[in-house]
Amino acid sequence: MRKNIFTAIFLLLAYIACAQDSYQLWDQANEAYSVGEYNSALEKYQAIQESGKSSYNLYYNIGNCHYKLGETAKAIVYYERALKLNPSGEDAIKNLEIAKLHTLDQIESVPEFILTTWTRDIRNMFSSNVWAYVALAFFAITLVFLLGFKFAPVTGQRKVSFICACITFLMMLFSILFSANLASTGASKDYAVVMVPVSNVKSAPNSTGNNLFILHMGTKIQILEEVQNWIRIELADGRQGWMQSPDVEII
């Protein structure tokens, strides 16, 4: 029993010490960035990341450091990672669009069904955690309306309470779906960014395949399939092909 208590205390103290180190590194990194020492700031932000920490602000700041150092592709990777954690991050969205202006491949997206666009835009209003809290709020409101349905003295009030309970219940379900979908997207490894100056996209997963087109550093691709050191990719305009997996970095 005493051994377990001492172990728990030791782990707690270690966690507190680690958290304090991270806060100190964070402050030092912010200070270095503010005076233009981007390499130093990047090293400290990366040290925080290597300790197991991840957050929208951390990835966003790492992206800013890479951008300031002229490493556009790396900046795009980290802006995209930041947006996986918080799709509504306006600063990352804005900086990502600026960074993409420096890439050679300007790819037009395939038009999609308007309802799909609206649904995605609504989903991206909040992060996965926020949608989870919204779902809990709708659940509590639903319970209140159900109590009104059960105890309201007037039939009309019970009908209104029941209809409102149904609406808030549906809103709760949508919130849960959005939260789960964003969490799944955040954990997925389906997208990557080209990290080499030029990469040939081929018709087959081997060096003898025909060259279909070339991609340049900073282009975002979707990974559809992986075979050894080759990945089958798709671009936003619908083009597909095979390229070598070492040429990209997973978002």
PDB file of N, CA and C in Angstrom, residues 58-109:
ATOM      1  N   LEU A  58       0.455  25.135 -30.507  1.00  0.00           N
ATOM      2  CA  LEU A  58       1.811  24.632 -30.685  1.00  0.00           C
ATOM      3  C   LEU A  58       2.102  24.405 -32.167  1.00  0.00           C
ATOM      4  N   TYR A  59       1.210  23.697 -32.854  1.00  0.00           N
ATOM      5  CA  TYR A  59       1.424  23.435 -34.277  1.00  0.00           C
ATOM      6  C   TYR A  59       1.398  24.723 -35.086  1.00  0.00           C
ATOM      7  N   TYR A  60       0.523  25.634 -34.712  1.00  0.00           N
ATOM      8  CA  TYR A  60       0.436  26.921 -35.422  1.00  0.00           C
ATOM      9  C   TYR A  60       1.743  27.696 -35.282  1.00  0.00           C
ATOM     10  N   ASN A  61       2.299  27.726 -34.076  1.00  0.00           N
ATOM     11  CA  ASN A  61       3.546  28.452 -33.858  1.00  0.00           C
ATOM     12  C   ASN A  61       4.725  27.790 -34.574  1.00  0.00           C
ATOM     13  N   ILE A  62       4.747  26.450 -34.591  1.00  0.00           N
ATOM     14  CA  ILE A  62       5.800  25.753 -35.332  1.00  0.00           C
ATOM     15  C   ILE A  62       5.686  26.081 -36.824  1.00  0.00           C
ATOM     16  N   GLY A  63       4.459  26.106 -37.323  1.00  0.00           N
ATOM     17  CA  GLY A  63       4.246  26.480 -38.721  1.00  0.00           C
ATOM     18  C   GLY A  63       4.748  27.883 -39.012  1.00  0.00           C
ATOM     19  N   ASN A  64       4.505  28.816 -38.095  1.00  0.00           N
ATOM     20  CA  ASN A  64       4.976  30.188 -38.286  1.00  0.00           C
ATOM     21  C   ASN A  64       6.504  30.252 -38.335  1.00  0.00           C
ATOM     22  N   CYS A  65       7.154  29.477 -37.474  1.00  0.00           N
ATOM     23  CA  CYS A  65       8.624  29.455 -37.476  1.00  0.00           C
ATOM     24  C   CYS A  65       9.149  28.943 -38.811  1.00  0.00           C
ATOM     25  N   HIS A  66       8.592  27.847 -39.288  1.00  0.00           N
ATOM     26  CA  HIS A  66       9.030  27.300 -40.576  1.00  0.00           C
ATOM     27  C   HIS A  66       8.794  28.308 -41.700  1.00  0.00           C
ATOM     28  N   TYR A  67       7.671  29.001 -41.651  1.00  0.00           N
ATOM     29  CA  TYR A  67       7.374  29.983 -42.699  1.00  0.00           C
ATOM     30  C   TYR A  67       8.383  31.120 -42.668  1.00  0.00           C
ATOM     31  N   LYS A  68       8.700  31.602 -41.477  1.00  0.00           N
ATOM     32  CA  LYS A  68       9.668  32.681 -41.343  1.00  0.00           C
ATOM     33  C   LYS A  68      11.054  32.253 -41.822  1.00  0.00           C
ATOM     34  N   LEU A  69      11.360  30.957 -41.690  1.00  0.00           N
ATOM     35  CA  LEU A  69      12.654  30.435 -42.117  1.00  0.00           C
ATOM     36  C   LEU A  69      12.666  30.056 -43.601  1.00  0.00           C
ATOM     37  N   GLY A  70      11.561  30.320 -44.283  1.00  0.00           N
ATOM     38  CA  GLY A  70      11.482  30.026 -45.707  1.00  0.00           C
ATOM     39  C   GLY A  70      11.187  28.578 -46.028  1.00  0.00           C
ATOM     40  N   GLU A  71      10.769  27.797 -45.036  1.00  0.00           N
ATOM     41  CA  GLU A  71      10.464  26.373 -45.235  1.00  0.00           C
ATOM     42  C   GLU A  71       8.962  26.219 -45.415  1.00  0.00           C
ATOM     43  N   THR A  72       8.493  26.587 -46.611  1.00  0.00           N
ATOM     44  CA  THR A  72       7.056  26.670 -46.874  1.00  0.00           C
ATOM     45  C   THR A  72       6.352  25.328 -46.720  1.00  0.00           C
ATOM     46  N   ALA A  73       6.953  24.252 -47.243  1.00  0.00           N
ATOM     47  CA  ALA A  73       6.301  22.941 -47.178  1.00  0.00           C
ATOM     48  C   ALA A  73       6.091  22.510 -45.734  1.00  0.00           C
ATOM     49  N   LYS A  74       7.109  22.695 -44.894  1.00  0.00           N
ATOM     50  CA  LYS A  74       6.987  22.350 -43.475  1.00  0.00           C
ATOM     51  C   LYS A  74       5.922  23.213 -42.804  1.00  0.00           C
ATOM     52  N   ALA A  75       5.880  24.482 -43.177  1.00  0.00           N
ATOM     53  CA  ALA A  75       4.866  25.371 -42.614  1.00  0.00           C
ATOM     54  C   ALA A  75       3.474  24.868 -42.955  1.00  0.00           C
ATOM     55  N   ILE A  76       3.271  24.440 -44.206  1.00  0.00           N
ATOM     56  CA  ILE A  76       1.971  23.927 -44.627  1.00  0.00           C
ATOM     57  C   ILE A  76       1.601  22.683 -43.825  1.00  0.00           C
ATOM     58  N   VAL A  77       2.575  21.797 -43.603  1.00  0.00           N
ATOM     59  CA  VAL A  77       2.317  20.586 -42.808  1.00  0.00           C
ATOM     60  C   VAL A  77       1.779  20.949 -41.433  1.00  0.00           C
ATOM     61  N   TYR A  78       2.419  21.906 -40.781  1.00  0.00           N
ATOM     62  CA  TYR A  78       2.019  22.235 -39.406  1.00  0.00           C
ATOM     63  C   TYR A  78       0.753  23.071 -39.343  1.00  0.00           C
ATOM     64  N   TYR A  79       0.507  23.915 -40.321  1.00  0.00           N
ATOM     65  CA  TYR A  79      -0.783  24.616 -40.360  1.00  0.00           C
ATOM     66  C   TYR A  79      -1.916  23.602 -40.543  1.00  0.00           C
ATOM     67  N   GLU A  80      -1.691  22.613 -41.397  1.00  0.00           N
ATOM     68  CA  GLU A  80      -2.701  21.576 -41.620  1.00  0.00           C
ATOM     69  C   GLU A  80      -2.906  20.758 -40.336  1.00  0.00           C
ATOM     70  N   ARG A  81      -1.827  20.445 -39.632  1.00  0.00           N
ATOM     71  CA  ARG A  81      -1.952  19.706 -38.370  1.00  0.00           C
ATOM     72  C   ARG A  81      -2.717  20.517 -37.329  1.00  0.00           C
ATOM     73  N   ALA A  82      -2.465  21.820 -37.305  1.00  0.00           N
ATOM     74  CA  ALA A  82      -3.197  22.691 -36.380  1.00  0.00           C
ATOM     75  C   ALA A  82      -4.689  22.662 -36.684  1.00  0.00           C
ATOM     76  N   LEU A  83      -5.029  22.690 -37.982  1.00  0.00           N
ATOM     77  CA  LEU A  83      -6.435  22.705 -38.378  1.00  0.00           C
ATOM     78  C   LEU A  83      -7.113  21.351 -38.168  1.00  0.00           C
ATOM     79  N   LYS A  84      -6.346  20.277 -38.088  1.00  0.00           N
ATOM     80  CA  LYS A  84      -6.939  18.987 -37.733  1.00  0.00           C
ATOM     81  C   LYS A  84      -7.441  19.011 -36.298  1.00  0.00           C
ATOM     82  N   LEU A  85      -6.751  19.768 -35.436  1.00  0.00           N
ATOM     83  CA  LEU A  85      -7.167  19.878 -34.032  1.00  0.00           C
ATOM     84  C   LEU A  85      -8.238  20.942 -33.836  1.00  0.00           C
ATOM     85  N   ASN A  86      -8.193  21.972 -34.654  1.00  0.00           N
ATOM     86  CA  ASN A  86      -9.184  23.041 -34.543  1.00  0.00           C
ATOM     87  C   ASN A  86      -9.477  23.598 -35.935  1.00  0.00           C
ATOM     88  N   PRO A  87     -10.456  23.012 -36.641  1.00  0.00           N
ATOM     89  CA  PRO A  87     -10.754  23.426 -38.020  1.00  0.00           C
ATOM     90  C   PRO A  87     -11.210  24.873 -38.149  1.00  0.00           C
ATOM     91  N   SER A  88     -11.626  25.494 -37.046  1.00  0.00           N
ATOM     92  CA  SER A  88     -12.111  26.871 -37.114  1.00  0.00           C
ATOM     93  C   SER A  88     -11.016  27.889 -36.803  1.00  0.00           C
ATOM     94  N   GLY A  89      -9.764  27.439 -36.678  1.00  0.00           N
ATOM     95  CA  GLY A  89      -8.675  28.359 -36.353  1.00  0.00           C
ATOM     96  C   GLY A  89      -8.419  29.351 -37.473  1.00  0.00           C
ATOM     97  N   GLU A  90      -8.899  30.555 -37.333  1.00  0.00           N
ATOM     98  CA  GLU A  90      -8.831  31.550 -38.409  1.00  0.00           C
ATOM     99  C   GLU A  90      -7.390  31.912 -38.765  1.00  0.00           C
ATOM    100  N   ASP A  91      -6.522  32.011 -37.750  1.00  0.00           N
ATOM    101  CA  ASP A  91      -5.138  32.393 -38.018  1.00  0.00           C
ATOM    102  C   ASP A  91      -4.437  31.336 -38.867  1.00  0.00           C
ATOM    103  N   ALA A  92      -4.648  30.063 -38.515  1.00  0.00           N
ATOM    104  CA  ALA A  92      -4.015  28.976 -39.287  1.00  0.00           C
ATOM    105  C   ALA A  92      -4.592  28.915 -40.700  1.00  0.00           C
ATOM    106  N   ILE A  93      -5.892  29.123 -40.836  1.00  0.00           N
ATOM    107  CA  ILE A  93      -6.522  29.127 -42.163  1.00  0.00           C
ATOM    108  C   ILE A  93      -5.918  30.226 -43.034  1.00  0.00           C
ATOM    109  N   LYS A  94      -5.796  31.419 -42.453  1.00  0.00           N
ATOM    110  CA  LYS A  94      -5.255  32.564 -43.201  1.00  0.00           C
ATOM    111  C   LYS A  94      -3.797  32.333 -43.581  1.00  0.00           C
ATOM    112  N   ASN A  95      -2.991  31.869 -42.621  1.00  0.00           N
ATOM    113  CA  ASN A  95      -1.570  31.665 -42.905  1.00  0.00           C
ATOM    114  C   ASN A  95      -1.342  30.504 -43.868  1.00  0.00           C
ATOM    115  N   LEU A  96      -2.202  29.496 -43.795  1.00  0.00           N
ATOM    116  CA  LEU A  96      -2.095  28.377 -44.731  1.00  0.00           C
ATOM    117  C   LEU A  96      -2.330  28.850 -46.159  1.00  0.00           C
ATOM    118  N   GLU A  97      -3.318  29.698 -46.356  1.00  0.00           N
ATOM    119  CA  GLU A  97      -3.597  30.211 -47.694  1.00  0.00           C
ATOM    120  C   GLU A  97      -2.443  31.068 -48.202  1.00  0.00           C
ATOM    121  N   ILE A  98      -1.820  31.830 -47.307  1.00  0.00           N
ATOM    122  CA  ILE A  98      -0.666  32.643 -47.701  1.00  0.00           C
ATOM    123  C   ILE A  98       0.500  31.737 -48.096  1.00  0.00           C
ATOM    124  N   ALA A  99       0.732  30.691 -47.286  1.00  0.00           N
ATOM    125  CA  ALA A  99       1.838  29.767 -47.576  1.00  0.00           C
ATOM    126  C   ALA A  99       1.625  29.059 -48.911  1.00  0.00           C
ATOM    127  N   LYS A 100       0.381  28.702 -49.212  1.00  0.00           N
ATOM    128  CA  LYS A 100       0.098  27.996 -50.467  1.00  0.00           C
ATOM    129  C   LYS A 100       0.359  28.852 -51.690  1.00  0.00           C
ATOM    130  N   LEU A 101       0.331  30.176 -51.528  1.00  0.00           N
ATOM    131  CA  LEU A 101       0.626  31.066 -52.653  1.00  0.00           C
ATOM    132  C   LEU A 101       2.078  30.921 -53.111  1.00  0.00           C
ATOM    133  N   HIS A 102       2.929  30.371 -52.239  1.00  0.00           N
ATOM    134  CA  HIS A 102       4.347  30.210 -52.569  1.00  0.00           C
ATOM    135  C   HIS A 102       4.644  28.847 -53.203  1.00  0.00           C
ATOM    136  N   THR A 103       3.622  28.011 -53.382  1.00  0.00           N
ATOM    137  CA  THR A 103       3.831  26.702 -54.002  1.00  0.00           C
ATOM    138  C   THR A 103       3.606  26.799 -55.513  1.00  0.00           C
ATOM    139  N   LEU A 104       4.241  25.913 -56.254  1.00  0.00           N
ATOM    140  CA  LEU A 104       4.139  25.951 -57.718  1.00  0.00           C
ATOM    141  C   LEU A 104       2.841  25.345 -58.236  1.00  0.00           C
ATOM    142  N   ASP A 105       2.354  24.298 -57.555  1.00  0.00           N
ATOM    143  CA  ASP A 105       1.155  23.598 -58.030  1.00  0.00           C
ATOM    144  C   ASP A 105      -0.100  24.269 -57.476  1.00  0.00           C
ATOM    145  N   GLN A 106      -0.783  25.009 -58.307  1.00  0.00           N
ATOM    146  CA  GLN A 106      -2.048  25.638 -57.927  1.00  0.00           C
ATOM    147  C   GLN A 106      -3.173  24.774 -58.491  1.00  0.00           C
ATOM    148  N   ILE A 107      -3.715  23.907 -57.655  1.00  0.00           N
ATOM    149  CA  ILE A 107      -4.654  22.886 -58.111  1.00  0.00           C
ATOM    150  C   ILE A 107      -6.087  23.295 -57.769  1.00  0.00           C
ATOM    151  N   GLU A 108      -6.955  23.277 -58.772  1.00  0.00           N
ATOM    152  CA  GLU A 108      -8.366  23.604 -58.576  1.00  0.00           C
ATOM    153  C   GLU A 108      -9.110  22.384 -58.041  1.00  0.00           C
ATOM    154  N   SER A 109      -9.900  22.586 -57.005  1.00  0.00           N
ATOM    155  CA  SER A 109     -10.667  21.490 -56.424  1.00  0.00           C
ATOM    156  C   SER A 109     -11.872  21.148 -57.290  1.00  0.00           C
TER     157      SER A 109
END
